[in-house]
Coordinates of N, CA and C in Angstrom, one line a residue:
M1 N 133.6 108.8 158.6 CA 133.5 107.6 157.9 C 132.0 107.3 157.5
K2 N 131.2 107.6 158.5 CA 129.7 107.3 158.2 C 129.2 108.2 157.1
K3 N 129.7 109.5 157.1 CA 129.3 110.4 156.1 C 129.8 109.9 154.7
I4 N 131.0 109.4 154.6 CA 131.5 108.9 153.3 C 130.7 107.7 152.9
L5 N 130.4 106.8 153.8 CA 129.6 105.6 153.5 C 128.2 106.0 153.0
T6 N 127.6 107.0 153.6 CA 126.3 107.5 153.2 C 126.3 108.1 151.8
L7 N 127.4 108.9 151.5 CA 127.5 109.5 150.2 C 127.7 108.4 149.1
V8 N 128.4 107.3 149.5 CA 128.6 106.2 148.5 C 127.2 105.6 148.2
I9 N 126.5 105.3 149.3 CA 125.2 104.7 149.1 C 124.2 105.5 148.3
L10 N 124.2 106.8 148.6 CA 123.4 107.7 147.8 C 123.8 107.8 146.3
M11 N 125.1 107.8 146.1 CA 125.6 107.8 144.7 C 125.1 106.5 144.0
L12 N 125.2 105.4 144.7 CA 124.8 104.1 144.0 C 123.3 104.1 143.7
I13 N 122.5 104.7 144.6 CA 121.1 104.7 144.4 C 120.8 105.6 143.2
F14 N 121.5 106.8 143.1 CA 121.3 107.7 142.0 C 121.7 107.1 140.7
L15 N 122.8 106.4 140.7 CA 123.2 105.8 139.4 C 122.3 104.7 139.0
T16 N 121.8 103.9 139.9 CA 120.8 102.9 139.6 C 119.5 103.4 139.1
S17 N 119.0 104.5 139.7 CA 117.8 105.1 139.2 C 118.0 105.7 137.9
C18 N 119.1 106.3 137.6 CA 119.4 106.9 136.3 C 119.5 105.8 135.2
G19 N 120.1 104.6 135.6 CA 120.2 103.5 134.7 C 118.8 103.0 134.3
K20 N 117.9 102.9 135.3 CA 116.5 102.4 135.0 C 115.8 103.4 134.1
S21 N 115.9 104.7 134.4 CA 115.2 105.7 133.6 C 115.7 105.8 132.2
S22 N 116.9 105.4 132.0 CA 117.5 105.5 130.6 C 117.1 104.2 129.8
E23 N 116.6 103.2 130.4 CA 116.3 102.0 129.7 C 115.1 102.3 128.8
K24 N 115.2 101.9 127.5 CA 114.1 102.2 126.6 C 113.1 101.0 126.6
S25 N 111.8 101.3 126.6 CA 110.8 100.3 126.5 C 110.7 99.8 125.1
A26 N 109.9 98.7 124.9 CA 109.7 98.2 123.6 C 109.0 99.2 122.7
V27 N 108.1 100.0 123.3 CA 107.4 101.0 122.5 C 108.4 102.1 122.0
D28 N 109.3 102.5 122.9 CA 110.3 103.4 122.5 C 111.2 102.9 121.4
E29 N 111.5 101.6 121.4 CA 112.3 101.0 120.4 C 111.6 101.0 119.0
I30 N 110.3 100.7 119.1 CA 109.5 100.7 117.8 C 109.4 102.1 117.3
I31 N 109.2 103.1 118.1 CA 109.1 104.5 117.6 C 110.5 104.9 117.1
K32 N 111.5 104.6 117.7 CA 112.9 104.9 117.2 C 113.1 104.3 115.9
R33 N 112.7 103.0 115.7 CA 112.9 102.3 114.4 C 112.0 102.9 113.3
D34 N 110.9 103.4 113.7 CA 109.9 104.0 112.9 C 109.2 103.1 112.0
F35 N 109.0 101.8 112.3 CA 108.1 100.9 111.7 C 107.9 99.7 112.6
L36 N 106.7 99.1 112.4 CA 106.3 97.9 113.2 C 106.7 96.6 112.4
I37 N 107.0 95.6 113.1 CA 107.2 94.3 112.5 C 106.1 93.4 113.1
V38 N 105.2 92.9 112.2 CA 104.0 92.2 112.7 C 103.9 90.8 112.0
G39 N 103.7 89.8 112.9 CA 103.5 88.4 112.3 C 102.0 88.3 112.0
V40 N 101.7 87.8 110.8 CA 100.4 87.6 110.3 C 100.3 86.3 109.5
K41 N 99.1 85.8 109.4 CA 98.8 84.6 108.6 C 98.6 85.0 107.1
N42 N 98.9 84.0 106.3 CA 98.7 84.2 104.8 C 97.6 83.2 104.3
D43 N 97.1 82.4 105.2 CA 96.2 81.3 104.8 C 94.8 81.3 105.6
S44 N 94.4 82.5 106.1 CA 93.3 82.5 107.0 C 92.3 83.6 106.6
K45 N 91.8 83.5 105.4 CA 90.8 84.5 104.9 C 89.6 84.4 105.7
P46 N 89.0 85.5 106.1 CA 89.2 86.9 105.7 C 90.1 87.6 106.7
F47 N 90.8 86.9 107.6 CA 91.6 87.6 108.6 C 93.1 87.9 108.1
G48 N 93.7 86.9 107.4 CA 95.0 87.2 106.9 C 95.2 86.3 105.7
F49 N 95.4 86.9 104.5 CA 95.6 86.2 103.3 C 96.4 87.1 102.3
I50 N 96.8 86.5 101.2 CA 97.5 87.2 100.2 C 96.4 87.6 99.1
S51 N 96.3 88.9 98.9 CA 95.3 89.4 97.9 C 95.7 89.0 96.5
K52 N 94.8 88.4 95.7 CA 95.1 88.0 94.4 C 95.2 89.3 93.5
T53 N 94.7 90.4 93.9 CA 94.8 91.6 93.1 C 96.1 92.3 93.3
T54 N 96.5 92.4 94.5 CA 97.8 93.2 94.8 C 99.0 92.3 95.1
G55 N 98.7 91.1 95.5 CA 99.9 90.2 95.9 C 100.4 90.5 97.2
E56 N 99.7 91.4 98.0 CA 100.1 91.8 99.3 C 99.2 91.2 100.4
P57 N 99.7 91.2 101.7 CA 98.8 90.7 102.7 C 97.6 91.6 102.9
A58 N 96.4 90.9 103.1 CA 95.2 91.6 103.3 C 94.3 90.9 104.3
G59 N 93.3 91.6 104.8 CA 92.4 90.9 105.7 C 92.2 91.8 107.0
F60 N 91.3 91.3 107.8 CA 90.9 91.9 109.1 C 92.1 92.2 110.0
D61 N 93.0 91.2 110.2 CA 94.2 91.3 111.0 C 95.2 92.3 110.4
I62 N 95.3 92.3 109.1 CA 96.2 93.2 108.5 C 95.7 94.7 108.7
D63 N 94.4 94.9 108.6 CA 93.8 96.2 108.8 C 94.0 96.7 110.3
V64 N 94.0 95.7 111.2 CA 94.2 96.0 112.6 C 95.7 96.5 112.8
A65 N 96.6 95.8 112.1 CA 98.0 96.1 112.2 C 98.3 97.5 111.6
K66 N 97.6 97.8 110.5 CA 97.8 99.1 109.9 C 97.3 100.3 110.8
Y67 N 96.1 100.0 111.5 CA 95.6 101.0 112.4 C 96.6 101.3 113.5
I68 N 97.1 100.2 114.1 CA 98.1 100.3 115.2 C 99.3 101.1 114.7
A69 N 99.8 100.9 113.5 CA 101.0 101.6 112.9 C 100.6 103.1 112.8
K70 N 99.4 103.4 112.3 CA 99.0 104.8 112.1 C 98.9 105.5 113.5
D71 N 98.3 104.8 114.4 CA 98.1 105.3 115.8 C 99.5 105.6 116.5
L72 N 100.4 104.7 116.3 CA 101.7 104.7 117.0 C 102.7 105.5 116.3
L73 N 102.7 105.4 114.9 CA 103.8 106.0 114.1 C 103.3 107.1 113.1
G74 N 102.0 107.3 113.1 CA 101.4 108.3 112.2 C 101.2 107.9 110.8
D75 N 101.5 106.6 110.4 CA 101.4 106.2 109.0 C 101.1 104.7 109.0
E76 N 100.0 104.3 108.4 CA 99.6 102.9 108.4 C 100.5 102.1 107.5
M77 N 101.3 102.7 106.7 CA 102.2 101.9 105.8 C 103.5 101.6 106.5
K78 N 103.7 102.1 107.7 CA 105.0 101.8 108.5 C 104.9 100.5 109.2
V79 N 104.6 99.5 108.5 CA 104.5 98.1 109.1 C 105.1 97.1 108.1
E80 N 105.9 96.2 108.6 CA 106.5 95.1 107.9 C 105.8 93.8 108.3
F81 N 105.3 93.1 107.4 CA 104.6 91.8 107.7 C 105.5 90.6 107.5
V82 N 105.4 89.7 108.5 CA 106.1 88.5 108.5 C 105.1 87.3 108.6
E83 N 105.2 86.4 107.7 CA 104.3 85.3 107.8 C 104.6 84.4 109.0
V84 N 103.5 84.0 109.7 CA 103.6 83.0 110.8 C 102.4 82.0 110.6
N85 N 102.5 80.9 111.3 CA 101.4 80.0 111.4 C 101.3 79.5 112.8
P86 N 100.2 78.7 113.1 CA 100.0 78.3 114.5 C 101.2 77.7 115.2
N87 N 102.1 77.1 114.5 CA 103.3 76.5 115.1 C 104.4 77.4 115.3
T88 N 104.4 78.6 114.7 CA 105.6 79.5 114.7 C 105.3 80.8 115.4
R89 N 104.0 81.1 115.8 CA 103.6 82.4 116.3 C 104.3 82.7 117.6
I90 N 104.3 81.8 118.6 CA 104.9 82.1 119.9 C 106.4 82.3 119.7
E91 N 107.1 81.4 119.0 CA 108.5 81.5 118.8 C 108.9 82.8 118.1
A92 N 108.1 83.3 117.2 CA 108.4 84.5 116.5 C 108.4 85.7 117.5
I93 N 107.5 85.6 118.5 CA 107.4 86.6 119.6 C 108.6 86.5 120.5
T94 N 108.8 85.4 121.1 CA 109.8 85.2 122.2 C 111.2 85.4 121.6
S95 N 111.4 85.1 120.4 CA 112.8 85.3 119.8 C 113.0 86.7 119.3
G96 N 112.0 87.6 119.4 CA 112.2 89.0 119.0 C 112.1 89.2 117.5
K97 N 111.7 88.1 116.7 CA 111.6 88.2 115.3 C 110.5 89.3 114.9
V98 N 109.5 89.4 115.7 CA 108.4 90.4 115.4 C 108.1 91.2 116.7
D99 N 107.5 92.3 116.5 CA 107.1 93.1 117.7 C 105.7 92.6 118.2
L100 N 104.8 92.3 117.2 CA 103.5 91.8 117.5 C 103.1 90.7 116.6
V101 N 102.2 89.8 117.1 CA 101.5 88.9 116.3 C 100.1 89.2 116.3
I102 N 99.5 89.4 115.1 CA 98.1 89.6 114.9 C 97.6 88.6 113.9
A103 N 97.2 87.4 114.4 CA 97.0 86.3 113.5 C 96.0 85.3 114.1
T104 N 94.7 85.8 114.2 CA 93.6 85.0 114.8 C 94.1 84.2 116.0
M105 N 94.8 84.8 116.9 CA 95.4 84.2 118.0 C 94.6 84.3 119.3
S106 N 94.1 83.2 119.8 CA 93.2 83.3 120.9 C 94.0 83.4 122.2
V107 N 93.4 84.1 123.2 CA 94.0 84.2 124.5 C 93.7 82.9 125.3
T108 N 94.8 82.3 125.8 CA 94.6 81.1 126.6 C 95.5 81.2 127.8
P109 N 95.1 80.5 128.9 CA 96.0 80.6 130.1 C 97.4 80.0 129.8
S110 N 97.5 78.9 129.1 CA 98.8 78.3 128.8 C 99.7 79.3 128.0
R111 N 99.1 80.0 127.0 CA 99.9 81.0 126.2 C 100.3 82.2 127.1
Q112 N 99.5 82.5 128.0 CA 99.8 83.7 128.9 C 101.0 83.4 129.8
Y113 N 101.4 82.2 130.0 CA 102.6 81.9 130.7 C 103.8 82.3 129.9
L114 N 103.7 82.3 128.6 CA 104.8 82.5 127.7 C 104.9 83.9 127.1
I115 N 103.7 84.5 126.8 CA 103.6 85.8 126.1 C 102.5 86.6 126.7
D116 N 102.4 87.9 126.3 CA 101.4 88.8 126.8 C 100.4 89.0 125.6
F117 N 99.2 89.5 126.0 CA 98.1 89.8 125.0 C 97.5 91.1 125.4
S118 N 97.0 91.8 124.3 CA 96.2 92.9 124.5 C 94.8 92.5 124.9
I119 N 93.9 93.4 125.2 CA 92.5 93.0 125.3 C 92.0 92.5 124.0
P120 N 91.0 91.6 124.0 CA 90.5 91.1 122.7 C 90.0 92.1 121.8
Y121 N 90.2 91.9 120.5 CA 89.6 92.8 119.5 C 88.5 92.1 118.7
Y122 N 88.4 90.8 118.9 CA 87.3 90.0 118.2 C 87.1 88.7 118.9
Y123 N 85.8 88.3 118.9 CA 85.4 87.0 119.5 C 84.9 86.0 118.4
A124 N 85.6 84.9 118.2 CA 85.2 83.9 117.3 C 84.7 82.7 118.1
G125 N 84.3 81.6 117.4 CA 83.9 80.4 118.1 C 84.2 79.2 117.2
Q126 N 84.6 78.1 117.8 CA 85.0 77.0 117.1 C 83.8 76.2 116.6
T127 N 83.8 75.8 115.3 CA 82.8 75.0 114.8 C 83.5 74.0 113.8
A128 N 82.8 73.5 112.8 CA 83.4 72.5 111.9 C 82.8 72.6 110.5
L129 N 83.6 72.3 109.5 CA 83.2 72.3 108.1 C 83.0 70.8 107.7
V130 N 81.9 70.6 107.0 CA 81.6 69.2 106.5 C 81.1 69.3 105.1
R131 N 81.0 68.2 104.4 CA 80.4 68.2 103.1 C 78.9 68.3 103.2
N132 N 78.2 68.8 102.2 CA 76.8 69.0 102.3 C 76.0 67.8 102.4
D133 N 76.5 66.6 101.9 CA 75.8 65.4 102.0 C 76.2 64.5 103.2
S134 N 77.0 65.2 104.1 CA 77.5 64.5 105.3 C 76.4 64.2 106.3
D135 N 76.6 63.1 107.1 CA 75.6 62.8 108.2 C 76.0 63.5 109.5
I136 N 77.0 64.4 109.4 CA 77.5 65.1 110.6 C 76.7 66.4 110.7
Y137 N 76.0 66.6 111.9 CA 75.2 67.8 112.1 C 75.6 68.5 113.4
T138 N 76.2 67.7 114.3 CA 76.6 68.3 115.6 C 78.0 67.7 115.9
F139 N 78.6 68.3 116.9 CA 79.9 67.8 117.3 C 79.9 66.3 117.8
A140 N 78.7 66.0 118.4 CA 78.6 64.6 118.9 C 78.7 63.6 117.7
D141 N 78.4 64.0 116.5 CA 78.4 63.1 115.3 C 79.9 62.9 114.9
L142 N 80.8 63.6 115.5 CA 82.2 63.4 115.1 C 82.9 62.2 115.7
K143 N 82.2 61.6 116.6 CA 82.7 60.4 117.3 C 83.0 59.3 116.2
K144 N 84.2 58.8 116.3 CA 84.7 57.8 115.3 C 84.8 58.3 113.9
K145 N 84.7 59.6 113.7 CA 85.0 60.2 112.4 C 86.4 60.8 112.4
T146 N 86.9 61.1 111.2 CA 88.2 61.7 111.1 C 88.0 63.2 111.0
T147 N 88.7 63.9 111.9 CA 88.6 65.4 112.0 C 89.9 66.0 111.7
I148 N 90.0 66.9 110.7 CA 91.2 67.6 110.4 C 91.3 68.9 111.2
V149 N 92.5 69.1 111.7 CA 92.8 70.4 112.4 C 94.2 70.9 112.0
A150 N 94.4 72.2 112.3 CA 95.7 72.8 112.1 C 96.4 72.6 113.4
L151 N 97.6 72.0 113.4 CA 98.4 71.7 114.6 C 98.7 73.0 115.4
G152 N 98.7 72.9 116.7 CA 99.1 74.1 117.5 C 98.0 75.1 117.7
T153 N 96.8 74.7 117.3 CA 95.7 75.6 117.5 C 94.8 75.2 118.7
T154 N 94.0 76.1 119.2 CA 93.1 75.8 120.3 C 92.0 74.7 119.8
A155 N 91.8 74.8 118.4 CA 90.8 73.8 117.9 C 91.3 72.4 118.1
E156 N 92.6 72.1 117.9 CA 93.1 70.8 118.1 C 92.9 70.3 119.6
K157 N 93.2 71.2 120.5 CA 93.1 70.9 122.0 C 91.6 70.7 122.3
N158 N 90.7 71.5 121.8 CA 89.3 71.4 122.2 C 88.7 70.1 121.7
I159 N 89.0 69.7 120.5 CA 88.5 68.5 119.9 C 89.0 67.3 120.7
R160 N 90.3 67.3 121.1 CA 90.8 66.2 121.9 C 90.1 66.1 123.3
N161 N 89.8 67.3 123.8 CA 89.2 67.3 125.2 C 87.7 66.9 125.1
I162 N 87.0 67.4 124.2 CA 85.6 67.3 124.1 C 85.1 66.0 123.5
I163 N 85.9 65.6 122.5 CA 85.5 64.3 121.7 C 86.7 63.4 121.7
P164 N 87.0 62.8 122.8 CA 88.2 61.9 122.8 C 88.2 60.8 121.8
A165 N 87.0 60.4 121.4 CA 86.9 59.2 120.4 C 87.1 59.7 119.0
A166 N 87.2 61.0 118.8 CA 87.4 61.4 117.4 C 88.8 61.1 116.9
R167 N 88.9 60.7 115.7 CA 90.2 60.5 115.0 C 90.7 61.8 114.5
I168 N 91.9 62.3 114.9 CA 92.3 63.6 114.5 C 93.5 63.5 113.6
V169 N 93.5 64.2 112.5 CA 94.6 64.3 111.6 C 95.1 65.8 111.6
G170 N 96.3 66.1 111.9 CA 96.8 67.4 112.0 C 97.7 67.8 110.8
Y171 N 97.6 69.1 110.4 CA 98.5 69.7 109.4 C 99.1 70.9 109.9
N172 N 100.2 71.3 109.3 CA 101.0 72.4 109.8 C 100.4 73.8 109.7
N173 N 99.5 73.9 108.7 CA 98.9 75.2 108.5 C 97.5 75.0 107.9
Y174 N 96.7 76.1 107.8 CA 95.3 76.0 107.3 C 95.3 75.7 105.8
K175 N 96.3 76.1 105.1 CA 96.3 75.8 103.6 C 96.3 74.3 103.4
E176 N 97.2 73.7 104.1 CA 97.4 72.2 104.0 C 96.1 71.5 104.6
A177 N 95.6 72.0 105.7 CA 94.4 71.4 106.3 C 93.2 71.5 105.4
F178 N 93.0 72.6 104.8 CA 91.8 72.8 103.9 C 92.0 71.9 102.6
Q179 N 93.2 71.9 102.1 CA 93.5 71.1 100.9 C 93.2 69.6 101.2
A180 N 93.7 69.1 102.4 CA 93.4 67.7 102.8 C 91.9 67.5 102.9
F181 N 91.2 68.4 103.4 CA 89.7 68.2 103.5 C 89.1 68.2 102.1
I182 N 89.5 69.0 101.2 CA 89.0 69.0 99.9 C 89.2 67.7 99.2
E183 N 90.4 67.1 99.5 CA 90.8 65.9 98.9 C 90.2 64.6 99.5
G184 N 89.3 64.9 100.6 CA 88.6 63.8 101.2 C 89.4 63.0 102.2
K185 N 90.4 63.6 102.8 CA 91.3 62.9 103.8 C 90.7 63.0 105.2
G186 N 89.5 63.6 105.3 CA 88.9 63.7 106.6 C 87.4 63.9 106.4
D187 N 86.6 63.6 107.4 CA 85.1 63.8 107.4 C 84.7 65.2 107.7
A188 N 85.6 65.9 108.5 CA 85.3 67.3 108.9 C 86.6 68.0 109.1
L189 N 86.5 69.3 109.1 CA 87.6 70.2 109.4 C 87.1 71.1 110.5
S190 N 87.8 71.1 111.6 CA 87.3 72.0 112.8 C 88.3 73.1 113.0
T191 N 87.8 74.3 113.1 CA 88.5 75.5 113.4 C 87.5 76.6 113.7
D192 N 88.0 77.8 113.8 CA 87.1 79.0 114.2 C 86.1 79.2 113.0
D193 N 84.9 79.7 113.4 CA 83.9 80.0 112.4 C 84.4 81.0 111.4
T194 N 85.2 82.0 111.9 CA 85.7 83.0 111.0 C 86.5 82.5 109.9
I195 N 87.4 81.5 110.2 CA 88.3 80.9 109.2 C 87.5 80.1 108.2
I196 N 86.5 79.4 108.7 CA 85.7 78.6 107.8 C 84.9 79.5 106.9
S197 N 84.4 80.6 107.4 CA 83.7 81.6 106.6 C 84.6 82.1 105.4
G198 N 85.8 82.3 105.7 CA 86.8 82.7 104.7 C 86.9 81.6 103.6
F199 N 87.0 80.4 104.0 CA 87.1 79.3 103.1 C 85.8 79.2 102.2
L200 N 84.6 79.4 102.8 CA 83.4 79.3 102.0 C 83.3 80.5 101.1
M201 N 84.0 81.6 101.3 CA 84.0 82.8 100.4 C 84.6 82.4 99.1
D202 N 85.5 81.5 99.1 CA 86.2 81.0 97.9 C 85.6 79.8 97.3
Y203 N 84.9 79.0 98.1 CA 84.4 77.7 97.7 C 82.9 77.6 98.0
N204 N 82.2 78.6 97.5 CA 80.7 78.7 97.8 C 79.9 78.1 96.7
N205 N 80.1 76.8 96.5 CA 79.4 76.1 95.4 C 78.3 75.1 95.9
G206 N 78.0 75.3 97.2 CA 77.0 74.4 97.7 C 77.5 73.0 98.1
E207 N 78.8 72.8 98.0 CA 79.3 71.5 98.2 C 79.6 71.3 99.7
Y208 N 79.8 72.4 100.5 CA 80.2 72.3 101.9 C 79.2 73.1 102.7
R209 N 79.2 72.8 104.0 CA 78.4 73.6 105.0 C 79.1 73.6 106.3
M210 N 78.8 74.6 107.1 CA 79.4 74.8 108.4 C 78.3 74.4 109.5
L211 N 78.8 73.7 110.5 CA 77.9 73.3 111.6 C 77.4 74.6 112.3
K212 N 76.1 74.5 112.8 CA 75.5 75.7 113.4 C 76.0 75.9 114.8
N213 N 76.3 74.8 115.5 CA 76.7 74.9 116.9 C 78.2 75.2 117.1
K214 N 78.6 75.9 118.2 CA 80.0 76.2 118.4 C 80.4 75.6 119.8
I215 N 81.6 75.2 119.9 CA 82.0 74.5 121.2 C 82.9 75.4 122.0
S216 N 83.2 76.6 121.6 CA 84.1 77.5 122.4 C 83.8 79.0 122.0
Q217 N 84.4 79.8 122.8 CA 84.5 81.2 122.5 C 86.0 81.6 122.4
E218 N 86.4 82.1 121.2 CA 87.8 82.3 121.0 C 88.1 83.8 120.9
P219 N 88.7 84.4 122.0 CA 89.0 85.8 122.0 C 90.3 86.1 121.3
Y220 N 90.2 86.7 120.1 CA 91.4 87.1 119.4 C 92.0 88.4 120.0
A221 N 93.3 88.4 120.1 CA 94.0 89.5 120.7 C 95.4 89.7 120.1
V222 N 95.9 90.9 120.2 CA 97.3 91.2 119.8 C 98.3 90.5 120.7
A223 N 99.2 89.8 120.2 CA 100.2 89.1 121.1 C 101.6 89.7 121.0
F224 N 102.3 89.6 122.1 CA 103.7 90.2 122.1 C 104.5 89.7 123.3
K225 N 105.8 90.0 123.3 CA 106.7 89.5 124.3 C 106.3 90.1 125.7
Q226 N 106.6 89.4 126.7 CA 106.3 89.9 128.1 C 107.4 90.8 128.5
Y227 N 107.0 92.0 128.9 CA 108.0 93.0 129.4 C 107.6 93.5 130.8
D228 N 108.6 93.7 131.6 CA 108.4 94.1 133.0 C 107.6 95.4 133.1
D229 N 107.9 96.4 132.2 CA 107.3 97.7 132.4 C 105.9 97.7 131.9
K230 N 105.4 96.7 131.1 CA 104.0 96.6 130.7 C 103.6 97.8 129.8
K231 N 104.5 98.6 129.3 CA 104.2 99.8 128.5 C 103.6 99.4 127.2
L232 N 104.1 98.3 126.6 CA 103.6 97.9 125.3 C 102.2 97.3 125.5
K233 N 101.9 96.6 126.5 CA 100.5 96.1 126.8 C 99.6 97.3 127.0
K234 N 100.0 98.2 127.8 CA 99.1 99.4 128.1 C 98.8 100.1 126.8
T235 N 99.8 100.3 125.9 CA 99.7 101.0 124.7 C 98.7 100.2 123.7
M236 N 98.9 98.9 123.6 CA 98.0 98.1 122.8 C 96.6 98.1 123.3
D237 N 96.4 98.0 124.6 CA 95.0 98.1 125.2 C 94.3 99.4 124.9
I238 N 95.1 100.5 124.9 CA 94.5 101.8 124.6 C 94.1 101.9 123.2
I239 N 95.0 101.4 122.3 CA 94.7 101.4 120.8 C 93.5 100.5 120.5
I240 N 93.4 99.3 121.0 CA 92.3 98.4 120.7 C 91.0 99.0 121.3
T241 N 91.0 99.6 122.5 CA 89.9 100.3 123.0 C 89.4 101.4 122.1
R242 N 90.4 102.2 121.6 CA 90.0 103.3 120.7 C 89.4 102.7 119.4
M243 N 89.9 101.6 118.9 CA 89.3 101.0 117.7 C 87.8 100.6 117.9
K244 N 87.5 100.2 119.1 CA 86.1 99.8 119.4 C 85.3 101.0 119.5
K245 N 85.8 102.1 120.2 CA 85.0 103.2 120.5 C 84.7 104.1 119.2
D246 N 85.7 104.1 118.3 CA 85.5 105.0 117.1 C 84.9 104.3 116.0
G247 N 84.4 103.0 116.2 CA 83.7 102.3 115.2 C 84.5 101.5 114.2
T248 N 85.8 101.5 114.4 CA 86.7 100.8 113.4 C 86.5 99.3 113.4
I249 N 86.3 98.7 114.6 CA 86.1 97.3 114.6 C 84.8 96.9 113.9
R250 N 83.8 97.7 114.2 CA 82.5 97.5 113.5 C 82.6 97.6 112.0
Q251 N 83.3 98.6 111.6 CA 83.5 98.8 110.1 C 84.3 97.7 109.5
L252 N 85.3 97.1 110.2 CA 86.1 96.0 109.7 C 85.2 94.8 109.6
K253 N 84.4 94.6 110.5 CA 83.5 93.4 110.5 C 82.6 93.5 109.2
E254 N 82.1 94.7 108.9 CA 81.3 94.9 107.7 C 82.1 94.7 106.5
K255 N 83.3 95.2 106.5 CA 84.2 95.1 105.3 C 84.5 93.7 104.9
W256 N 84.7 92.9 106.0 CA 85.2 91.5 105.7 C 84.0 90.5 106.0
H257 N 82.8 91.0 106.0 CA 81.6 90.1 106.0 C 81.6 89.2 107.2
L258 N 81.9 89.8 108.4 CA 81.9 89.0 109.6 C 80.7 89.5 110.5
H259 N 80.1 88.6 111.2 CA 78.9 88.9 112.0 C 79.1 88.5 113.4

């Protein structure tokens, strides 16, 4: 009887271990599908925007996605882009709508409860955009001023924490936020210096200026669903490390005029 019981237990252990080994990781599923699905922004030049020349997504983040596709699947064109914004990025990941989000997304402790991140591929800093004739020169000057932000961003949280007296007006995405600023619906617009630089690339007529000081360091990273096996995270960390070592990140900074 004991021998039979022992055989049954061993059989159960064997079947369980076989079941675990047969489970495919997220990386295996991507390779099997043979293309990546990546959430990107279309309103955050120079990181993610629609090219007026090609009508296709372009920017620093899009180039990162293409590098990952080439590294993982052998072809940078094996990637499907899905538009996301600060309010939809996490839901797109947790619902399985995308494999990755590469969309100027900063790593924060609160976000790490919900999703995973690769190591950072870029460090930005939060600052503000004002009109050239404005009396705003530092963040302290934003007290009792109206500051425009994109809802769901770290910029919104930082302004509320650092300048409680600031009046904040939020918009669903950067396109709406910048348009509101142009129309004079706020005294300043606060977001990452990289995104403001992209705005100034299109509106470089001397009418606007960016504050010199920054109130945060924003580590941009590739974001994805949390998996127990951590294979996807390990893979993304390896690829981002390779991008840094082979000079790709430096080249992309030069290409998109980032310093």
